[in-house]
PDB file of C-alpha atoms in Angstrom:
ATOM      1  CA  MET A   1       6.289  -9.030 -12.324  1.00 42.00           C
ATOM      2  CA  THR A   2       6.882 -12.532 -13.192  1.00 41.00           C
ATOM      3  CA  ASP A   3       4.348 -15.181 -12.263  1.00 44.00           C
ATOM      4  CA  ARG A   4       4.978 -17.299  -9.152  1.00 44.00           C
ATOM      5  CA  THR A   5       5.883 -21.174  -9.803  1.00 42.00           C
ATOM      6  CA  THR A   6       4.910 -23.494  -7.241  1.00 41.00           C
ATOM      7  CA  ALA A   7       7.375 -26.641  -7.518  1.00 40.00           C
ATOM      8  CA  ALA A   8       5.332 -29.739  -6.387  1.00 42.00           C
ATOM      9  CA  ARG A   9       5.847 -30.980  -2.695  1.00 42.00           C
ATOM     10  CA  PRO A  10       5.733 -34.877  -1.863  1.00 41.00           C
ATOM     11  CA  ALA A  11       4.050 -35.159   1.321  1.00 43.00           C
ATOM     12  CA  PRO A  12       5.166 -38.481   3.161  1.00 43.00           C
ATOM     13  CA  SER A  13       4.031 -37.569   6.343  1.00 46.00           C
ATOM     14  CA  ALA A  14       1.474 -34.896   8.114  1.00 45.00           C
ATOM     15  CA  ARG A  15       4.221 -33.321   9.061  1.00 53.00           C
ATOM     16  CA  PRO A  16       5.940 -31.673   5.979  1.00 56.00           C
ATOM     17  CA  ALA A  17       2.162 -31.349   4.475  1.00 89.00           C
ATOM     18  CA  THR A  18       1.466 -29.405   7.902  1.00 91.00           C
ATOM     19  CA  ARG A  19       4.399 -27.024   7.435  1.00 92.00           C
ATOM     20  CA  ASP A  20       3.512 -26.416   3.820  1.00 93.00           C
ATOM     21  CA  ARG A  21       0.206 -25.162   4.324  1.00 95.00           C
ATOM     22  CA  ALA A  22       1.313 -22.866   7.076  1.00 96.00           C
ATOM     23  CA  LEU A  23       4.101 -21.569   4.375  1.00 96.00           C
ATOM     24  CA  GLU A  24       1.615 -20.948   1.861  1.00 96.00           C
ATOM     25  CA  ALA A  25      -0.713 -19.248   4.202  1.00 96.00           C
ATOM     26  CA  ALA A  26       2.116 -16.925   5.507  1.00 96.00           C
ATOM     27  CA  TYR A  27       3.040 -15.999   1.663  1.00 95.00           C
ATOM     28  CA  ALA A  28      -0.493 -15.155   0.879  1.00 95.00           C
ATOM     29  CA  CYS A  29      -0.692 -13.242   4.116  1.00 94.00           C
ATOM     30  CA  VAL A  30       2.796 -10.997   3.123  1.00 92.00           C
ATOM     31  CA  LEU A  31       1.410 -10.741  -0.302  1.00 92.00           C
ATOM     32  CA  GLU A  32      -2.059  -9.268   0.759  1.00 91.00           C
ATOM     33  CA  LEU A  33      -1.285  -7.913   4.416  1.00 90.00           C
ATOM     34  CA  GLY A  34       2.432  -7.087   4.497  1.00 86.00           C
ATOM     35  CA  ILE A  35       4.844  -8.543   6.930  1.00 86.00           C
ATOM     36  CA  ASP A  36       3.982  -6.194  10.191  1.00 85.00           C
ATOM     37  CA  ARG A  37       0.284  -7.874  10.042  1.00 89.00           C
ATOM     38  CA  THR A  38       1.060 -11.344   9.432  1.00 92.00           C
ATOM     39  CA  THR A  39       0.923 -12.976  12.681  1.00 95.00           C
ATOM     40  CA  MET A  40       0.436 -16.327  13.961  1.00 97.00           C
ATOM     41  CA  VAL A  41      -3.256 -16.028  14.632  1.00 96.00           C
ATOM     42  CA  GLU A  42      -3.419 -15.133  11.043  1.00 96.00           C
ATOM     43  CA  VAL A  43      -1.568 -17.603   9.617  1.00 97.00           C
ATOM     44  CA  SER A  44      -3.155 -20.005  11.784  1.00 96.00           C
ATOM     45  CA  ARG A  45      -6.810 -18.875  10.539  1.00 96.00           C
ATOM     46  CA  ARG A  46      -5.651 -19.144   6.743  1.00 95.00           C
ATOM     47  CA  SER A  47      -3.839 -22.633   6.670  1.00 95.00           C
ATOM     48  CA  GLY A  48      -6.276 -24.191   9.550  1.00 94.00           C
ATOM     49  CA  VAL A  49      -3.339 -25.149  11.394  1.00 95.00           C
ATOM     50  CA  GLY A  50      -3.973 -24.997  15.159  1.00 95.00           C
ATOM     51  CA  ARG A  51      -1.980 -22.255  16.695  1.00 95.00           C
ATOM     52  CA  THR A  52      -0.267 -25.178  19.547  1.00 95.00           C
ATOM     53  CA  THR A  53       0.751 -26.619  16.437  1.00 95.00           C
ATOM     54  CA  LEU A  54       2.415 -23.573  14.811  1.00 96.00           C
ATOM     55  CA  TYR A  55       4.154 -23.140  17.903  1.00 95.00           C
ATOM     56  CA  ARG A  56       5.942 -26.442  17.451  1.00 94.00           C
ATOM     57  CA  HIS A  57       7.129 -25.754  14.512  1.00 94.00           C
ATOM     58  CA  TRP A  58       8.270 -21.930  14.940  1.00 95.00           C
ATOM     59  CA  SER A  59       8.449 -19.595  18.259  1.00 93.00           C
ATOM     60  CA  ASP A  60       7.166 -16.968  16.753  1.00 93.00           C
ATOM     61  CA  ALA A  61       6.249 -15.145  13.138  1.00 93.00           C
ATOM     62  CA  THR A  62       9.530 -13.681  12.902  1.00 88.00           C
ATOM     63  CA  SER A  63      11.126 -17.772  12.608  1.00 90.00           C
ATOM     64  CA  LEU A  64       8.323 -18.670  10.251  1.00 93.00           C
ATOM     65  CA  LEU A  65       8.819 -15.523   8.267  1.00 89.00           C
ATOM     66  CA  ALA A  66      12.427 -16.670   8.005  1.00 86.00           C
ATOM     67  CA  ASP A  67      11.493 -20.213   7.012  1.00 90.00           C
ATOM     68  CA  LEU A  68       9.769 -18.876   4.304  1.00 92.00           C
ATOM     69  CA  LEU A  69      12.233 -16.390   2.635  1.00 86.00           C
ATOM     70  CA  THR A  70      14.989 -19.609   2.765  1.00 85.00           C
ATOM     71  CA  ARG A  71      12.175 -21.788   1.158  1.00 88.00           C
ATOM     72  CA  GLU A  72      11.421 -19.304  -1.825  1.00 87.00           C
ATOM     73  CA  LEU A  73      15.290 -18.485  -2.161  1.00 83.00           C
ATOM     74  CA  THR A  74      15.669 -22.378  -2.212  1.00 82.00           C
ATOM     75  CA  GLU A  75      13.075 -22.901  -4.901  1.00 84.00           C
ATOM     76  CA  THR A  76      14.149 -19.933  -7.117  1.00 82.00           C
ATOM     77  CA  VAL A  77      17.737 -21.644  -7.235  1.00 78.00           C
ATOM     78  CA  THR A  78      16.249 -25.293  -7.970  1.00 76.00           C
ATOM     79  CA  ARG A  79      13.824 -23.493 -10.745  1.00 78.00           C
ATOM     80  CA  ILE A  80      17.343 -22.352 -12.763  1.00 74.00           C
ATOM     81  CA  ASP A  81      19.053 -25.371 -11.743  1.00 63.00           C
ATOM     82  CA  PRO A  82      17.191 -28.482 -10.403  1.00 46.00           C
ATOM     83  CA  GLY A  83      20.127 -29.811  -9.077  1.00 46.00           C
ATOM     84  CA  ALA A  84      21.575 -26.857  -7.546  1.00 50.00           C
ATOM     85  CA  ALA A  85      19.763 -26.739  -4.134  1.00 42.00           C
ATOM     86  CA  HIS A  86      19.303 -29.317  -1.343  1.00 42.00           C
ATOM     87  CA  PRO A  87      18.362 -29.117   2.301  1.00 38.00           C
ATOM     88  CA  CYS A  88      20.912 -30.257   4.602  1.00 35.00           C
ATOM     89  CA  PRO A  89      19.750 -33.275   6.961  1.00 32.00           C
ATOM     90  CA  ALA A  90      17.471 -32.001   9.574  1.00 33.00           C
ATOM     91  CA  GLY A  91      18.723 -32.155  13.432  1.00 32.00           C
ATOM     92  CA  PRO A  92      18.258 -30.265  16.691  1.00 30.00           C
ATOM     93  CA  GLY A  93      17.075 -27.023  16.446  1.00 33.00           C
ATOM     94  CA  THR A  94      16.269 -27.062  12.926  1.00 34.00           C
ATOM     95  CA  ALA A  95      12.858 -26.697  11.535  1.00 35.00           C
ATOM     96  CA  ASP A  96      12.914 -29.893  10.494  1.00 35.00           C
ATOM     97  CA  SER A  97      13.631 -31.204  13.364  1.00 32.00           C
ATOM     98  CA  ASP A  98      11.631 -34.230  14.589  1.00 30.00           C
ATOM     99  CA  ALA A  99      11.367 -32.820  18.278  1.00 31.00           C
ATOM    100  CA  PRO A 100      10.698 -29.363  17.177  1.00 35.00           C
ATOM    101  CA  GLU A 101      12.052 -26.598  20.341  1.00 37.00           C
ATOM    102  CA  PRO A 102      10.181 -23.272  19.981  1.00 35.00           C
ATOM    103  CA  ASP A 103      13.258 -21.890  22.649  1.00 34.00           C
ATOM    104  CA  ALA A 104      16.018 -23.435  21.206  1.00 35.00           C
ATOM    105  CA  PRO A 105      19.148 -21.084  20.089  1.00 31.00           C
ATOM    106  CA  ARG A 106      18.608 -20.336  16.492  1.00 33.00           C
ATOM    107  CA  PRO A 107      20.983 -17.915  15.516  1.00 32.00           C
ATOM    108  CA  ASP A 108      19.704 -17.406  11.558  1.00 34.00           C
ATOM    109  CA  LEU A 109      15.823 -18.285  12.330  1.00 31.00           C
ATOM    110  CA  VAL A 110      16.164 -20.479   9.089  1.00 33.00           C
ATOM    111  CA  ALA A 111      16.260 -23.912   8.422  1.00 34.00           C
ATOM    112  CA  SER A 112      19.870 -24.506   6.970  1.00 40.00           C
ATOM    113  CA  HIS A 113      20.475 -25.093   3.583  1.00 48.00           C
ATOM    114  CA  HIS A 114      23.145 -26.526   0.812  1.00 51.00           C
ATOM    115  CA  PHE A 115      23.341 -24.844  -2.422  1.00 54.00           C
ATOM    116  CA  ASP A 116      25.365 -27.319  -4.747  1.00 57.00           C
ATOM    117  CA  PRO A 117      26.811 -26.018  -7.578  1.00 53.00           C
ATOM    118  CA  GLY A 118      27.140 -28.816  -9.316  1.00 58.00           C
ATOM    119  CA  VAL A 119      29.123 -29.699 -12.254  1.00 59.00           C
ATOM    120  CA  PRO A 120      32.313 -27.263 -12.950  1.00 59.00           C
ATOM    121  CA  ARG A 121      31.382 -24.057 -14.834  1.00 78.00           C
ATOM    122  CA  ASP A 122      33.630 -21.761 -17.177  1.00 89.00           C
ATOM    123  CA  ALA A 123      33.201 -17.926 -16.260  1.00 92.00           C
ATOM    124  CA  ASP A 124      30.650 -17.210 -19.392  1.00 92.00           C
ATOM    125  CA  GLU A 125      28.470 -19.880 -17.466  1.00 90.00           C
ATOM    126  CA  ILE A 126      29.015 -18.439 -13.932  1.00 91.00           C
ATOM    127  CA  VAL A 127      28.079 -15.175 -15.186  1.00 92.00           C
ATOM    128  CA  ASP A 128      24.564 -16.206 -17.039  1.00 91.00           C
ATOM    129  CA  LEU A 129      23.845 -18.472 -13.850  1.00 90.00           C
ATOM    130  CA  VAL A 130      24.268 -15.556 -11.488  1.00 91.00           C
ATOM    131  CA  CYS A 131      22.556 -12.643 -13.432  1.00 92.00           C
ATOM    132  CA  THR A 132      19.560 -15.469 -14.352  1.00 91.00           C
ATOM    133  CA  LEU A 133      19.681 -15.915 -10.070  1.00 90.00           C
ATOM    134  CA  ALA A 134      19.734 -11.718  -9.324  1.00 92.00           C
ATOM    135  CA  ASP A 135      16.607 -11.451 -11.858  1.00 91.00           C
ATOM    136  CA  ARG A 136      14.646 -13.968 -10.742  1.00 90.00           C
ATOM    137  CA  VAL A 137      14.780 -12.785  -6.996  1.00 88.00           C
ATOM    138  CA  ARG A 138      14.365  -9.324  -8.074  1.00 89.00           C
ATOM    139  CA  THR A 139      11.196 -10.152  -9.806  1.00 89.00           C
ATOM    140  CA  ASN A 140      10.112 -12.586  -6.918  1.00 89.00           C
ATOM    141  CA  PRO A 141       6.342 -11.425  -5.328  1.00 91.00           C
ATOM    142  CA  LEU A 142       7.289 -12.032  -2.016  1.00 88.00           C
ATOM    143  CA  LEU A 143      10.674 -10.012  -1.973  1.00 84.00           C
ATOM    144  CA  GLU A 144       8.581  -7.106  -3.548  1.00 84.00           C
ATOM    145  CA  ALA A 145       5.861  -7.107  -0.926  1.00 85.00           C
ATOM    146  CA  MET A 146       8.449  -7.247   1.949  1.00 80.00           C
ATOM    147  CA  ARG A 147      10.448  -4.192   0.578  1.00 78.00           C
ATOM    148  CA  ARG A 148       7.093  -2.475   0.303  1.00 77.00           C
ATOM    149  CA  HIS A 149       5.876  -3.288   3.764  1.00 72.00           C
ATOM    150  CA  GLU A 150       8.378  -4.698   5.661  1.00 61.00           C
ATOM    151  CA  THR A 151      10.144  -2.296   8.709  1.00 59.00           C
ATOM    152  CA  GLY A 152      12.666  -4.695  10.252  1.00 66.00           C
ATOM    153  CA  MET A 153      13.103  -7.747   8.963  1.00 66.00           C
ATOM    154  CA  LEU A 154      14.842  -7.292   5.959  1.00 66.00           C
ATOM    155  CA  GLY A 155      17.391  -5.028   7.783  1.00 64.00           C
ATOM    156  CA  GLU A 156      18.628  -7.633  10.299  1.00 64.00           C
ATOM    157  CA  TYR A 157      19.904  -9.299   7.277  1.00 57.00           C
ATOM    158  CA  LEU A 158      20.913  -6.541   5.511  1.00 61.00           C
ATOM    159  CA  LEU A 159      22.827  -4.529   8.201  1.00 57.00           C
ATOM    160  CA  ARG A 160      23.605  -6.645  10.914  1.00 62.00           C
ATOM    161  CA  ARG A 161      23.973 -10.416  10.171  1.00 63.00           C
ATOM    162  CA  LEU A 162      24.032 -12.831   7.172  1.00 68.00           C
ATOM    163  CA  GLY A 163      20.991 -15.291   7.631  1.00 66.00           C
ATOM    164  CA  THR A 164      21.801 -19.208   6.816  1.00 70.00           C
ATOM    165  CA  SER A 165      20.385 -19.015   3.300  1.00 72.00           C
ATOM    166  CA  GLN A 166      22.388 -15.924   2.474  1.00 78.00           C
ATOM    167  CA  ARG A 167      26.001 -18.015   3.940  1.00 82.00           C
ATOM    168  CA  ALA A 168      24.834 -20.864   1.795  1.00 81.00           C
ATOM    169  CA  LEU A 169      24.594 -18.946  -1.663  1.00 84.00           C
ATOM    170  CA  VAL A 170      27.889 -17.382  -0.687  1.00 87.00           C
ATOM    171  CA  ASP A 171      29.523 -20.686  -0.144  1.00 88.00           C
ATOM    172  CA  MET A 172      27.582 -21.731  -3.366  1.00 87.00           C
ATOM    173  CA  LEU A 173      29.191 -18.843  -5.718  1.00 91.00           C
ATOM    174  CA  ARG A 174      32.983 -19.754  -3.968  1.00 92.00           C
ATOM    175  CA  GLU A 175      32.460 -22.995  -4.945  1.00 90.00           C
ATOM    176  CA  MET A 176      31.810 -22.377  -8.670  1.00 91.00           C
ATOM    177  CA  VAL A 177      34.994 -20.331  -8.370  1.00 93.00           C
ATOM    178  CA  ALA A 178      36.703 -22.573  -7.016  1.00 93.00           C
ATOM    179  CA  THR A 179      35.693 -25.637  -8.713  1.00 90.00           C
ATOM    180  CA  SER A 180      35.670 -23.673 -12.289  1.00 91.00           C
ATOM    181  CA  ALA A 181      38.580 -25.015 -15.201  1.00 87.00           C
ATOM    182  CA  ASP A 182      38.214 -21.891 -16.545  1.00 92.00           C
ATOM    183  CA  PRO A 183      42.175 -20.112 -16.944  1.00 94.00           C
ATOM    184  CA  ARG A 184      40.549 -16.709 -16.466  1.00 93.00           C
ATOM    185  CA  LEU A 185      39.565 -17.459 -12.688  1.00 94.00           C
ATOM    186  CA  THR A 186      42.776 -19.069 -11.735  1.00 91.00           C
ATOM    187  CA  ASP A 187      44.284 -16.407  -9.892  1.00 92.00           C
ATOM    188  CA  ARG A 188      41.022 -15.677  -7.944  1.00 95.00           C
ATOM    189  CA  ASP A 189      40.633 -15.692  -4.349  1.00 96.00           C
ATOM    190  CA  PRO A 190      37.185 -17.833  -4.293  1.00 96.00           C
ATOM    191  CA  ALA A 191      36.092 -16.737  -1.002  1.00 96.00           C
ATOM    192  CA  ALA A 192      36.951 -13.144  -1.528  1.00 97.00           C
ATOM    193  CA  THR A 193      35.582 -12.818  -5.036  1.00 96.00           C
ATOM    194  CA  ALA A 194      32.124 -14.755  -3.712  1.00 94.00           C
ATOM    195  CA  THR A 195      31.973 -12.523  -0.739  1.00 93.00           C
ATOM    196  CA  MET A 196      32.197  -9.338  -3.414  1.00 94.00           C
ATOM    197  CA  LEU A 197      29.863 -10.943  -5.479  1.00 94.00           C
ATOM    198  CA  TYR A 198      26.966 -11.093  -3.237  1.00 90.00           C
ATOM    199  CA  LEU A 199      27.207  -7.800  -1.456  1.00 90.00           C
ATOM    200  CA  ALA A 200      27.186  -6.371  -5.000  1.00 92.00           C
ATOM    201  CA  LEU A 201      24.048  -8.610  -5.905  1.00 91.00           C
ATOM    202  CA  GLN A 202      22.166  -8.091  -2.685  1.00 87.00           C
ATOM    203  CA  GLY A 203      22.570  -4.526  -2.987  1.00 87.00           C
ATOM    204  CA  ILE A 204      21.798  -4.236  -6.684  1.00 90.00           C
ATOM    205  CA  VAL A 205      18.550  -6.756  -6.276  1.00 88.00           C
ATOM    206  CA  LEU A 206      17.027  -4.463  -3.453  1.00 82.00           C
ATOM    207  CA  SER A 207      17.877  -1.611  -5.061  1.00 83.00           C
ATOM    208  CA  ALA A 208      16.569  -1.920  -8.041  1.00 83.00           C
ATOM    209  CA  PRO A 209      13.272  -0.351  -7.643  1.00 80.00           C
ATOM    210  CA  LEU A 210      15.116   2.859  -6.731  1.00 80.00           C
ATOM    211  CA  ALA A 211      16.713   3.259 -10.426  1.00 83.00           C
ATOM    212  CA  ASP A 212      15.502   6.818 -11.549  1.00 79.00           C
ATOM    213  CA  PRO A 213      14.755   7.095 -14.062  1.00 89.00           C
ATOM    214  CA  PRO A 214      13.639   3.451 -13.647  1.00 87.00           C
ATOM    215  CA  LEU A 215      15.487   0.787 -16.029  1.00 89.00           C
ATOM    216  CA  ASP A 216      13.163  -1.115 -18.167  1.00 92.00           C
ATOM    217  CA  PRO A 217      14.157  -5.421 -17.383  1.00 91.00           C
ATOM    218  CA  ASP A 218      15.973  -5.633 -20.411  1.00 93.00           C
ATOM    219  CA  THR A 219      18.146  -2.790 -20.023  1.00 94.00           C
ATOM    220  CA  TRP A 220      18.527  -4.184 -16.295  1.00 93.00           C
ATOM    221  CA  ARG A 221      19.481  -7.510 -17.115  1.00 93.00           C
ATOM    222  CA  ALA A 222      21.907  -6.026 -19.797  1.00 95.00           C
ATOM    223  CA  GLU A 223      23.408  -3.727 -17.443  1.00 95.00           C
ATOM    224  CA  LEU A 224      23.854  -6.413 -14.754  1.00 95.00           C
ATOM    225  CA  HIS A 225      25.517  -8.945 -16.973  1.00 96.00           C
ATOM    226  CA  ARG A 226      27.915  -6.529 -18.093  1.00 96.00           C
ATOM    227  CA  LEU A 227      28.977  -5.258 -14.319  1.00 95.00           C
ATOM    228  CA  ILE A 228      29.221  -9.049 -13.481  1.00 95.00           C
ATOM    229  CA  ARG A 229      31.203 -10.165 -16.324  1.00 95.00           C
ATOM    230  CA  GLY A 230      33.619  -6.875 -15.762  1.00 95.00           C
ATOM    231  CA  TYR A 231      34.341  -7.747 -12.448  1.00 95.00           C
ATOM    232  CA  LEU A 232      34.951 -11.879 -12.963  1.00 93.00           C
ATOM    233  CA  LEU A 233      36.979 -11.419 -16.124  1.00 91.00           C
ATOM    234  CA  PRO A 234      40.035  -9.494 -17.033  1.00 75.00           C
TER     235      PRO A 234
END
């Protein structure tokens, strides 16, 4: 288990500070109590943010937890490549809207994010980045707690639909392949390659604890690197 590194977050106004306090409280609550017991009442108690204020930001605990997952994923990408993750401009119905509407339709229940792959990379750099990202997500304390306690939320995004942050990661992978100058990737379909990469990584990361006998971290990383490189390169 790796220690969680919390990036410093500027607080130019009370609104971001309020959101961060609530998300940090939800994070601690999930680790301690699990998903089912992470309620708006408990988050309010731990964060000191009134329930009325919480409901102005999120319609329910599910949407709050979805935003928490998005934030964790965004921070994970940013820690690997500081220039890679940027929130999309806020708009109506998003978590960062100036006038939150709890009952407004939010198909994915998460804040929209765009992950910019940055400068073009060759195939080996893409393999290294993808493997590092997968390893960081695999060892993320929040994801581990959700695997251990959660009953339905992960299933929603694994079996029924992709959330906004998942789609953003697929787009990031697609752009990496599409903008790569590596001749070994010239004949690859960027969209198909990104989709298959993401689906494979999602299963591998979430199913990692099921390995029997368990794989030590070095072996897990080495085998993942071999698998991803074998898929991307002839």
